[in-house]
Coordinates of C-alpha atoms in Angstrom, one line a residue:
M22 CA 0.0 0.0 0.0
K23 CA 2.9 2.3 0.7
R24 CA 4.2 1.8 -2.8
L25 CA 0.8 2.4 -4.4
K26 CA 0.5 5.6 -2.5
H27 CA 2.8 7.4 -5.0
L28 CA 1.3 5.9 -8.1
P29 CA -0.7 9.1 -9.1
L30 CA 2.5 11.1 -9.0
L31 CA 4.4 8.6 -11.1
L32 CA 1.7 8.5 -13.6
A33 CA 1.6 12.3 -14.0
L34 CA 5.4 12.4 -14.5
L35 CA 5.3 9.7 -17.1
S36 CA 2.4 11.7 -18.8
T37 CA 4.8 14.6 -19.3
F38 CA 6.6 12.5 -21.9
R39 CA 3.3 11.4 -23.5
L40 CA 3.6 7.9 -22.3
V41 CA 0.4 6.1 -21.1
Y42 CA -0.2 2.5 -20.1
P43 CA -2.4 0.4 -22.2
S44 CA -6.2 0.3 -21.6
S45 CA -6.2 -3.2 -20.2
A46 CA -7.2 -4.6 -16.8
A47 CA -5.0 -3.8 -13.9
S48 CA -2.1 -6.2 -13.4
P49 CA 0.0 -6.9 -10.3
S50 CA 3.1 -6.3 -12.5
I51 CA 2.6 -3.0 -14.0
M52 CA 6.0 -2.6 -15.6
S53 CA 5.6 -5.9 -17.5
Q54 CA 2.8 -4.4 -19.6
P55 CA 3.7 -2.8 -23.0
M56 CA 3.4 1.1 -23.3
H57 CA 1.8 3.0 -26.2
Y58 CA 2.2 6.7 -27.2
Q59 CA -0.9 8.7 -26.9
A60 CA -1.8 12.3 -27.7
S61 CA -3.1 13.3 -24.3
F62 CA -3.3 11.4 -21.0
L63 CA -6.8 12.8 -20.3
H64 CA -8.3 10.7 -23.2
A65 CA -6.6 7.4 -23.1
T66 CA -8.3 4.8 -25.3
G67 CA -7.5 1.2 -26.0
S68 CA -7.1 -0.6 -29.3
S69 CA -10.8 -1.1 -29.7
G70 CA -11.5 2.7 -29.3
T71 CA -13.3 2.4 -26.0
T72 CA -12.1 4.2 -22.9
D73 CA -10.6 2.0 -20.3
T74 CA -11.9 2.3 -16.7
N75 CA -8.4 2.1 -15.1
S76 CA -7.0 4.6 -17.5
R77 CA -9.9 7.1 -16.7
K78 CA -9.3 6.6 -13.0
R79 CA -5.6 7.3 -13.4
S80 CA -6.3 10.4 -15.5
H81 CA -8.7 11.6 -13.0
S82 CA -6.3 11.2 -10.1
T83 CA -3.6 13.0 -12.0
S84 CA -5.9 15.8 -13.1
T85 CA -7.0 16.3 -9.4
L86 CA -3.4 16.3 -8.2
F87 CA -2.3 19.1 -10.5
G88 CA -5.5 21.1 -10.6
L89 CA -6.3 20.2 -14.2
S90 CA -9.7 20.2 -15.8
E91 CA -10.7 18.6 -19.1
G92 CA -9.1 20.5 -22.0
D93 CA -6.2 22.0 -20.0
D94 CA -2.6 21.6 -21.2
V95 CA -0.5 19.6 -18.9
N96 CA 2.7 21.1 -20.3
D97 CA 1.6 24.6 -19.2
K98 CA 0.9 23.2 -15.8
L99 CA 4.1 21.1 -15.3
V100 CA 6.6 23.1 -17.1
G101 CA 5.2 26.4 -15.8
G102 CA 6.0 25.4 -12.3
N103 CA 2.8 26.6 -10.6
T104 CA 2.9 23.6 -8.3
T105 CA 6.0 25.0 -6.6
S106 CA 6.0 28.7 -7.0
G107 CA 2.3 29.3 -6.6
S108 CA 2.3 31.6 -9.7
K109 CA -1.0 31.8 -11.5
E110 CA 0.6 32.9 -14.8
S111 CA 0.6 30.2 -17.3
G112 CA 3.6 29.3 -19.5
A113 CA 1.9 30.5 -22.7
Q114 CA 1.3 33.9 -21.0
R115 CA 4.9 34.1 -19.9
K116 CA 6.1 33.3 -23.4
R117 CA 8.3 36.2 -24.7
T118 CA 6.8 38.0 -27.7
K119 CA 9.0 39.2 -30.5
P120 CA 9.3 43.0 -30.9
P121 CA 7.7 44.4 -34.0
R122 CA 9.8 44.6 -37.1
R123 CA 11.5 47.9 -37.9
N124 CA 9.3 50.4 -39.7
S125 CA 6.3 48.0 -39.2
P126 CA 2.8 49.6 -38.7
Q127 CA 2.9 48.5 -35.0
R128 CA 6.2 50.4 -34.5
S129 CA 6.6 54.2 -34.8
P130 CA 9.5 55.4 -37.0
R131 CA 12.8 56.1 -35.1
I132 CA 13.5 59.8 -35.0
R133 CA 17.1 60.9 -34.8
K134 CA 18.0 64.4 -33.5
G135 CA 18.3 66.7 -36.4
K136 CA 17.2 64.1 -39.0
T137 CA 13.9 62.9 -40.3
N138 CA 13.9 59.2 -40.9
Y139 CA 10.9 58.5 -43.1
P140 CA 10.2 54.8 -43.5
R141 CA 9.2 53.1 -46.6
V142 CA 5.5 52.2 -46.4
A143 CA 5.5 49.5 -48.8
K144 CA 7.6 47.1 -50.9
T145 CA 6.6 45.3 -54.0
G146 CA 9.2 43.1 -55.7
P147 CA 12.0 45.1 -57.3
S148 CA 10.2 48.3 -56.6
N149 CA 9.9 50.6 -53.6
I150 CA 7.1 52.8 -52.6
M151 CA 7.7 55.6 -50.1
L152 CA 6.4 59.0 -49.0
C153 CA 8.6 62.1 -49.4
P154 CA 8.5 64.3 -46.3
P155 CA 6.5 67.6 -46.6
L156 CA 8.2 70.9 -47.8
N157 CA 8.5 73.9 -45.8
G158 CA 8.0 77.5 -47.1
P159 CA 5.2 80.2 -47.2
A160 CA 2.8 77.8 -48.8
G161 CA 4.5 74.5 -48.0
A162 CA 3.7 71.1 -49.7
P163 CA 2.3 67.9 -48.4
Q164 CA 3.9 64.4 -48.6
L165 CA 4.5 63.0 -51.9
P166 CA 4.2 59.3 -52.8
V167 CA 7.2 58.1 -54.9
L168 CA 7.6 54.9 -56.8
T169 CA 11.1 53.7 -57.5
T170 CA 11.5 50.9 -60.1
K171 CA 13.2 49.5 -63.2
D172 CA 10.3 47.1 -64.1
P173 CA 8.7 47.9 -67.4
T174 CA 5.4 46.5 -66.2
I175 CA 5.2 48.7 -63.2
I176 CA 6.2 51.7 -65.2
E177 CA 3.3 51.1 -67.7
K178 CA 0.9 50.7 -64.8
W179 CA 2.0 54.0 -63.3
L180 CA 1.6 55.7 -66.6
D181 CA -1.9 54.2 -67.1
E182 CA -3.0 55.4 -63.7
H183 CA -1.4 58.9 -63.6
V184 CA -1.1 59.9 -67.2
G185 CA -3.5 57.9 -69.2
V186 CA -3.1 56.5 -72.7
V187 CA -1.7 59.3 -74.9
S188 CA -0.8 57.9 -78.2
N189 CA 1.4 59.7 -81.0
D190 CA -1.6 60.1 -83.3
G191 CA -3.7 61.9 -80.5
D192 CA -6.0 59.0 -79.6
G193 CA -6.2 58.7 -75.8
D194 CA -8.1 59.4 -72.7
A195 CA -6.1 62.5 -71.6
S196 CA -7.8 65.9 -72.1
N197 CA -7.4 67.2 -75.7
G198 CA -5.1 64.2 -76.3
Y199 CA -2.2 65.8 -74.5
A200 CA -0.6 65.4 -71.1
I201 CA 2.0 67.2 -69.0
L202 CA 4.7 65.6 -66.8
G203 CA 7.4 67.1 -64.7
F204 CA 10.8 65.8 -65.8
D205 CA 14.3 65.6 -64.4
S206 CA 17.2 63.2 -64.5
E207 CA 20.2 62.4 -62.4
S208 CA 23.7 61.3 -63.6
I209 CA 26.6 59.5 -61.9
A210 CA 29.2 62.1 -61.0
K211 CA 32.7 61.0 -61.6
P212 CA 35.0 63.4 -60.0
P213 CA 38.8 62.7 -59.8
W214 CA 38.6 62.0 -56.1
R215 CA 36.1 59.3 -56.8
P216 CA 38.1 56.7 -58.8
E217 CA 35.8 53.8 -57.9
R218 CA 33.1 55.4 -60.0
A219 CA 35.2 55.4 -63.2
S220 CA 33.8 52.1 -64.4
L221 CA 30.1 53.0 -63.8
P222 CA 28.0 53.6 -67.0
D223 CA 27.8 57.0 -68.5
G224 CA 24.4 58.7 -69.3
P225 CA 21.4 59.2 -67.1
A226 CA 21.4 57.0 -63.9
T227 CA 17.7 57.9 -63.1
I228 CA 14.8 59.5 -64.8
Q229 CA 12.1 61.2 -62.8
L230 CA 8.5 61.7 -64.0
S231 CA 6.0 63.5 -61.9
T232 CA 2.5 64.8 -61.7
P233 CA 1.3 67.1 -58.9
A234 CA 0.1 64.1 -57.0
S235 CA 2.7 61.3 -57.7
C236 CA 6.3 60.7 -58.8
L237 CA 8.0 57.8 -60.6
I238 CA 11.7 57.3 -60.5
V239 CA 13.2 54.9 -63.0
Q240 CA 16.6 53.4 -62.2
L241 CA 18.3 53.1 -65.6
S242 CA 21.8 52.4 -64.2
I243 CA 20.7 49.0 -62.8
C244 CA 19.0 47.9 -66.0
G245 CA 21.5 45.4 -67.3
D246 CA 24.7 47.2 -68.1
G247 CA 23.2 50.6 -67.8
S248 CA 23.0 51.2 -71.6
A249 CA 20.1 52.2 -73.6
R250 CA 19.9 48.6 -74.9
H251 CA 18.6 47.3 -71.6
A252 CA 16.5 50.4 -70.7
P253 CA 12.7 49.9 -70.5
D254 CA 11.4 50.8 -73.9
V255 CA 8.0 51.6 -72.7
L256 CA 9.6 54.8 -71.1
R257 CA 11.0 55.9 -74.5
R258 CA 7.9 54.9 -76.5
R259 CA 5.1 56.3 -74.2
V260 CA 6.9 59.4 -72.8
I261 CA 10.3 60.5 -74.1
N262 CA 9.6 60.1 -77.9
N263 CA 5.9 60.9 -77.6
P264 CA 5.2 64.5 -78.9
R265 CA 1.8 64.7 -77.3
I266 CA 3.3 64.5 -73.7
I267 CA 4.8 67.8 -72.7
K268 CA 8.0 67.3 -70.5
V269 CA 8.5 70.3 -68.2
G270 CA 11.7 71.2 -66.4
V271 CA 14.6 73.6 -65.9
G272 CA 17.6 73.0 -68.2
I273 CA 15.6 70.1 -69.9
D274 CA 17.5 70.5 -73.2
D275 CA 20.7 69.5 -71.4
D276 CA 19.1 66.4 -70.0
A277 CA 17.5 65.5 -73.4
L278 CA 20.9 65.9 -75.0
E279 CA 22.6 63.6 -72.5
M280 CA 19.9 61.1 -73.1
Y281 CA 20.2 61.2 -76.8
R282 CA 24.0 60.8 -76.8
W283 CA 23.6 57.9 -74.3
S284 CA 21.2 56.1 -76.6
K285 CA 23.3 56.8 -79.7
E286 CA 26.4 55.4 -78.1
S287 CA 24.5 52.3 -77.0
F288 CA 23.0 51.5 -80.3
G289 CA 25.9 52.6 -82.5
D290 CA 25.7 54.4 -85.7
A291 CA 22.2 54.7 -87.2
E292 CA 23.5 53.4 -90.5
E293 CA 25.9 50.6 -89.5
E294 CA 26.0 47.8 -87.1
G295 CA 29.0 45.6 -86.6
G296 CA 30.8 47.3 -89.6
R297 CA 28.0 46.2 -92.0
V298 CA 25.6 48.4 -93.7
M299 CA 22.0 47.8 -92.6
N300 CA 19.3 47.1 -95.2
Q301 CA 15.8 48.6 -94.9
E302 CA 14.4 45.6 -93.0
Q303 CA 17.2 45.8 -90.4
Q304 CA 16.7 49.5 -90.1
Q305 CA 13.0 49.0 -89.2
K306 CA 13.9 46.4 -86.5
K307 CA 16.7 48.5 -85.1
P308 CA 15.8 50.1 -81.8
Q309 CA 15.1 53.9 -82.0
L310 CA 17.1 56.5 -80.3
W311 CA 15.8 58.3 -77.2
E312 CA 14.9 61.7 -78.8
M313 CA 12.9 63.8 -76.4
T314 CA 10.1 65.8 -78.0
S315 CA 7.8 68.6 -76.7
R316 CA 10.4 70.0 -74.3
F317 CA 9.2 73.0 -72.1
D318 CA 12.0 74.8 -70.3
L319 CA 10.8 76.9 -67.4
G320 CA 14.1 78.8 -67.0
C321 CA 12.8 82.1 -68.4
I322 CA 9.2 81.9 -67.4
L323 CA 9.5 84.7 -64.8
P324 CA 8.9 88.3 -66.0
D325 CA 12.3 90.0 -66.0
K326 CA 13.9 93.2 -67.4
H327 CA 16.6 90.8 -68.8
P328 CA 14.7 88.2 -70.8
S329 CA 18.0 86.1 -71.2
R330 CA 18.4 85.6 -67.5
R331 CA 17.5 82.1 -66.4
S332 CA 16.0 81.3 -63.0
G333 CA 16.9 78.2 -61.1
L334 CA 14.4 75.6 -59.8
R335 CA 14.7 76.8 -56.3
E336 CA 13.9 80.4 -57.2
L337 CA 10.9 79.3 -59.2
A338 CA 9.6 77.1 -56.4
Q339 CA 9.8 80.0 -54.0
K340 CA 8.1 82.6 -56.1
I341 CA 5.4 80.6 -57.9
I342 CA 4.4 77.8 -55.5
G343 CA 5.9 79.1 -52.1
V344 CA 8.0 76.1 -51.1
D345 CA 11.6 75.6 -50.2
I346 CA 13.4 72.7 -51.8
N347 CA 16.7 71.1 -51.0
K348 CA 19.4 71.6 -53.6
S349 CA 22.3 70.1 -51.7
K350 CA 25.4 69.8 -53.8
K351 CA 26.4 66.7 -51.8
L352 CA 23.3 64.9 -52.9
A353 CA 23.7 66.1 -56.4
M354 CA 27.2 64.6 -56.5
S355 CA 26.3 61.4 -54.7
N356 CA 26.3 58.0 -56.3
W357 CA 23.1 57.6 -58.3
G358 CA 24.1 54.2 -59.7
K359 CA 23.4 52.3 -56.4
R360 CA 20.8 49.6 -56.5
R361 CA 19.1 50.9 -53.4
L362 CA 19.0 54.7 -53.3
S363 CA 18.9 56.3 -49.9
I364 CA 15.7 58.1 -48.7
E365 CA 17.5 61.5 -49.1
Q366 CA 18.4 60.7 -52.7
I367 CA 14.8 59.7 -53.5
S368 CA 13.4 62.8 -51.9
Y369 CA 15.9 65.0 -53.7
A370 CA 15.2 63.5 -57.1
A371 CA 11.5 63.3 -56.8
R372 CA 11.0 66.9 -55.6
D373 CA 13.0 68.3 -58.6
A374 CA 10.5 66.7 -61.0
W375 CA 7.5 67.4 -58.8
V376 CA 8.3 71.1 -58.5
S377 CA 8.1 71.5 -62.3
A378 CA 4.7 69.8 -62.5
A379 CA 3.4 71.8 -59.5
I380 CA 4.6 75.1 -61.1
L381 CA 2.6 74.5 -64.3
E382 CA -0.4 73.3 -62.4
R383 CA -0.4 76.6 -60.4
L384 CA 0.0 78.6 -63.6
Q385 CA -3.0 76.8 -65.2
E386 CA -5.1 77.8 -62.2
G387 CA -4.1 81.4 -62.7
N388 CA -4.4 81.5 -66.5
S389 CA -5.6 78.2 -68.0
G390 CA -6.1 79.8 -71.4
V391 CA -2.3 80.3 -71.8
F392 CA -0.9 77.3 -69.9
N393 CA -3.2 74.5 -70.6
A394 CA -1.7 71.6 -72.6
G395 CA -3.4 72.4 -75.8
A396 CA -2.4 76.0 -75.8
I397 CA 1.2 75.1 -75.0
M398 CA 1.2 72.7 -78.0
E399 CA 0.3 75.6 -80.2
M400 CA 3.0 77.9 -79.0
E401 CA 5.7 78.9 -81.5
F402 CA 8.7 77.4 -79.4
I403 CA 7.0 73.9 -79.5
K404 CA 6.2 74.1 -83.3
T405 CA 9.7 75.2 -84.2
Q406 CA 11.6 73.0 -81.7
R407 CA 14.8 71.5 -83.0
E408 CA 15.3 67.8 -83.3
M409 CA 18.0 66.2 -81.0
E410 CA 20.2 65.4 -83.8
F411 CA 20.6 69.1 -84.7
V412 CA 20.9 70.1 -81.1
D413 CA 23.7 67.5 -80.7
E414 CA 25.6 68.8 -83.8
R415 CA 25.3 72.3 -82.8
A416 CA 26.6 71.6 -79.3
K417 CA 29.6 69.9 -80.7
L418 CA 30.4 72.9 -83.0
R419 CA 30.0 75.3 -80.1
K420 CA 32.3 73.3 -77.8
A421 CA 35.0 73.1 -80.4
A422 CA 34.8 76.9 -81.0
K423 CA 34.9 77.5 -77.3
L424 CA 38.0 75.4 -76.8
E425 CA 39.8 77.0 -79.7
L426 CA 38.9 80.5 -78.3
Q427 CA 40.2 79.6 -74.9
E428 CA 43.5 78.4 -76.4
L429 CA 43.8 81.6 -78.5
M430 CA 43.2 83.8 -75.4
E431 CA 45.8 81.9 -73.5
G432 CA 48.5 82.1 -76.2
R433 CA 48.4 78.4 -77.0
G434 CA 46.5 78.5 -80.3
A435 CA 48.2 78.7 -83.6
V436 CA 46.8 81.2 -86.2
K437 CA 47.8 81.4 -89.9
G438 CA 49.9 84.4 -90.3
G439 CA 50.7 84.7 -86.5
T440 CA 50.1 88.5 -86.4
D441 CA 48.0 90.2 -83.8
A442 CA 45.5 91.3 -86.5
D443 CA 45.1 87.7 -87.6
K444 CA 44.5 86.6 -84.0
E445 CA 41.8 89.3 -83.6
E446 CA 40.2 88.3 -86.8
R447 CA 40.1 84.6 -85.7
R448 CA 38.8 85.6 -82.3
Q449 CA 35.8 87.5 -83.9
Q450 CA 35.1 84.5 -86.1
L451 CA 35.0 82.2 -83.1
N452 CA 32.7 84.5 -81.2
G453 CA 30.5 84.6 -84.2
L454 CA 30.3 80.8 -84.3
L455 CA 29.4 80.8 -80.6
D456 CA 26.5 83.2 -81.2
L457 CA 25.4 81.2 -84.2
H458 CA 25.3 77.9 -82.4
R459 CA 23.9 79.3 -79.1
P460 CA 21.2 77.1 -77.6
D461 CA 17.6 78.1 -78.1
Q462 CA 16.2 80.5 -75.5
P463 CA 13.5 79.1 -73.3
P464 CA 10.1 80.8 -73.7
A465 CA 9.4 84.0 -71.9
F466 CA 6.0 85.6 -70.9
D467 CA 4.8 89.0 -70.3
E468 CA 3.9 90.4 -66.9
H469 CA 0.2 90.6 -67.7
V470 CA 0.2 86.7 -68.0
F471 CA 0.5 86.2 -64.3
T472 CA 1.2 88.3 -61.1
L473 CA 3.7 87.1 -58.5
P474 CA 3.5 85.7 -56.0
L475 CA 0.9 83.1 -57.1
F476 CA 0.7 81.1 -53.8

């Protein structure tokens, strides 16, 4: 009887390892009976599926000993240690919970002193969606959603949602068959003190397209080898080469020229490929160059006594829409060829394109008859705009004349005859070439068109 006194405790300990005696009649030699694995000692069944009386008694005794009721977890009671410590907290309640992941909805963003850490709010495949912080200024600007990607499918979806289908022949769902996008691009700076960037691809690293409500950043530098051969053609076909989409920016002709030369270098000569002359069928299959059309430079849009004076993007943003934008030279010279751009880089690039779109929207509110898309397409500077091939040739001639003039002024240039009169004559000729090949002046507007400030 003394040995059987501790039987319920022995059964409870064995139940911890999920070991239960068979549902057979009680035997004087307990250890001689075979043992079976069972899911729970509270419901021990025999091979026939009926509950054994002795097993039920043993289960009831063990449940009473540890304060268990039917449905309780024995592991919580035994491992939790409430039999010795007297604690009423179960093991499941004491289980340590993992802290929320960084930038998760349950965790607020970490704020550092003097900096604004703005978390990415979503991530979809190779693309990132984030919100640019609001802008300061007399009027200010709210947060701006920015999509960063290189995926042609995502680019097309963004264009369908924010621009609509604007075809080259005028068919589309945009008003009057035209659309307006703020445009900007960033290139990889390769200063002498950054030799590790020498092998990075030339040309535009990113292209930014923006409406007043959303911005798209396309990372061209991580598309294949960074050449135009691997760039998403949907961007060229639907935006860059589409004359019915007006691209607005400051110094946009320089961006367009860089893009044109980048694509020309990528695809080679238009007449030859691999040293062989291409026939007409091969010419049709050959990818087209990135030749930006319908360029609207805002550099001279402010009324001024000197129409040739160009305004920068920061000045335009302050005077027309009342916001202050960050034009950090450090960010402008940063590495734009990285696969994952920093939040500061994304905000810097997106706001440059957004400001151009916001400026034109504000001008339309003040005088829609002058600045709507249809009226802009009828302006003289759009109708007489030079093709990129001509702009490229003119820029090369101007650069050569400028270099020769610089050498002549420094006394390093050789002039036929060598007299001072010959040098002066050549200098006048070079100045004439510089004037002849001067870039086209951005459009200017009279003061009666709009009154500043507009915000």
